[in-house]
């Protein structure tokens, strides 16, 4: 194993990064996967949301997990259960705001929980600007808009 500038070795031989995090933490992780929309509704609209999820973090931590894996929560027309992402840097308004997500991550970390998110870049909504540009692009060999569409 090549341990360079970004990592160091503890006396036990365990590889850790400069910030003290084991880069292989996922090998022993106990992961709880959930879909925000179906986990906990805080405002009575029938759709789960980040405030509801925050209210259940103690419950999740008590299960003995150490990682929460979130399914896509980005804006989407939800024709593919949220995997048809319209905006990769936003939060579906049904689930809350970006501030709610930041608060959720902060609260999860306070309880020793890591948070991972499913980022599905090979799925894009037909409402995404990339897709819209590809639809209107003039057909020409090597057109980046069309290549992006084909690859998606």
XYZ file of C-alpha atoms in Angstrom:
152
model
C 0.000 0.000 0.000
C 1.415 3.373 -0.971
C 0.870 5.826 1.886
C 1.792 9.352 0.782
C 1.199 12.953 1.823
C -2.555 12.609 2.288
C -2.308 9.794 4.818
C -0.255 8.550 7.728
C 0.007 5.248 9.557
C -1.013 4.780 13.175
C 1.230 2.535 15.292
C -1.365 -0.235 14.850
C -0.854 -0.107 11.075
C -4.304 1.374 10.430
C -4.335 3.824 7.542
C -5.767 7.252 8.408
C -6.024 10.525 6.522
C -4.452 13.762 7.774
C -7.714 14.649 9.532
C -7.669 11.336 11.412
C -10.432 9.614 9.418
C -9.930 6.042 8.296
C -10.352 6.151 4.482
C -11.743 2.622 4.646
C -14.449 3.526 7.213
C -17.145 2.167 4.887
C -15.845 -1.402 5.183
C -17.191 -1.750 8.717
C -20.018 0.769 8.460
C -23.558 -0.048 9.475
C -25.561 1.872 6.899
C -29.215 2.857 7.127
C -30.598 3.756 3.713
C -33.702 5.893 3.558
C -35.821 7.963 1.246
C -36.589 11.348 2.775
C -40.039 11.432 1.129
C -41.238 8.320 2.932
C -39.426 8.504 6.272
C -41.033 11.173 8.469
C -43.486 13.942 7.626
C -43.186 16.971 9.924
C -45.876 19.216 8.457
C -48.782 16.860 7.725
C -48.654 17.057 3.922
C -48.059 13.322 3.586
C -44.484 13.719 2.295
C -41.438 13.092 4.434
C -39.046 15.992 4.873
C -35.736 16.976 6.434
C -37.294 18.500 9.575
C -39.089 15.179 10.121
C -35.873 13.263 9.548
C -34.044 15.491 12.023
C -36.710 14.713 14.616
C -35.909 10.986 14.279
C -32.111 11.135 14.367
C -31.948 9.864 17.947
C -34.087 6.889 16.933
C -31.795 6.151 13.981
C -28.668 6.466 16.127
C -30.217 4.122 18.730
C -30.537 1.440 16.030
C -26.751 1.147 16.132
C -26.077 2.479 12.657
C -23.222 4.879 11.989
C -24.070 6.030 8.446
C -27.250 7.366 6.865
C -27.486 6.909 3.099
C -29.985 9.301 1.525
C -31.676 8.468 -1.740
C -31.986 11.405 -4.183
C -33.629 14.469 -2.651
C -32.922 16.900 -5.492
C -35.604 18.745 -7.476
C -37.187 16.292 -9.883
C -40.456 15.773 -11.758
C -40.336 12.315 -10.035
C -41.122 10.295 -13.135
C -38.360 7.914 -12.019
C -38.809 8.095 -8.212
C -36.553 11.140 -7.949
C -33.725 9.697 -10.016
C -34.677 11.965 -12.936
C -32.833 14.916 -11.458
C -33.728 18.393 -12.630
C -31.201 20.336 -10.538
C -28.178 18.678 -8.924
C -27.439 21.481 -6.465
C -30.930 22.018 -5.076
C -33.352 20.366 -2.684
C -36.863 19.341 -3.636
C -39.137 21.897 -1.950
C -41.360 19.037 -0.742
C -38.473 17.856 1.450
C -37.355 21.240 2.776
C -34.623 23.725 2.028
C -30.868 23.653 1.637
C -30.707 25.096 5.151
C -32.739 22.092 6.396
C -30.243 19.735 4.743
C -27.317 21.550 6.343
C -29.057 21.376 9.732
C -29.738 17.662 9.209
C -26.061 16.989 8.423
C -24.933 19.026 11.435
C -27.352 17.186 13.748
C -26.353 13.795 12.320
C -22.672 14.566 12.895
C -23.425 15.606 16.505
C -24.712 12.049 16.993
C -21.661 10.478 15.370
C -23.511 9.628 12.156
C -21.922 10.024 8.747
C -24.186 11.088 5.873
C -23.830 9.917 2.303
C -26.066 10.892 -0.569
C -26.821 9.058 -3.725
C -25.722 11.276 -6.596
C -26.915 9.756 -9.819
C -25.233 11.765 -12.547
C -26.142 9.306 -15.256
C -29.831 10.085 -14.758
C -31.081 13.500 -15.812
C -34.595 14.811 -16.094
C -35.837 15.970 -19.451
C -36.370 19.276 -17.619
C -32.649 19.711 -16.866
C -30.939 22.492 -18.884
C -28.491 19.950 -20.386
C -31.351 17.954 -21.797
C -33.183 21.030 -23.044
C -30.071 22.299 -24.871
C -29.536 18.883 -26.448
C -33.127 18.788 -27.677
C -32.761 22.087 -29.482
C -29.169 21.635 -30.704
C -28.637 21.403 -34.428
C -27.479 17.934 -35.413
C -23.771 18.096 -36.189
C -20.977 15.627 -35.756
C -19.411 15.936 -32.299
C -21.934 18.436 -30.926
C -21.264 18.422 -27.165
C -24.945 18.892 -26.353
C -25.893 15.787 -28.318
C -22.982 13.728 -27.004
C -24.033 14.538 -23.450
C -27.594 13.466 -24.241
C -26.464 10.187 -25.765
C -24.232 9.410 -22.811
C -27.073 10.033 -20.403
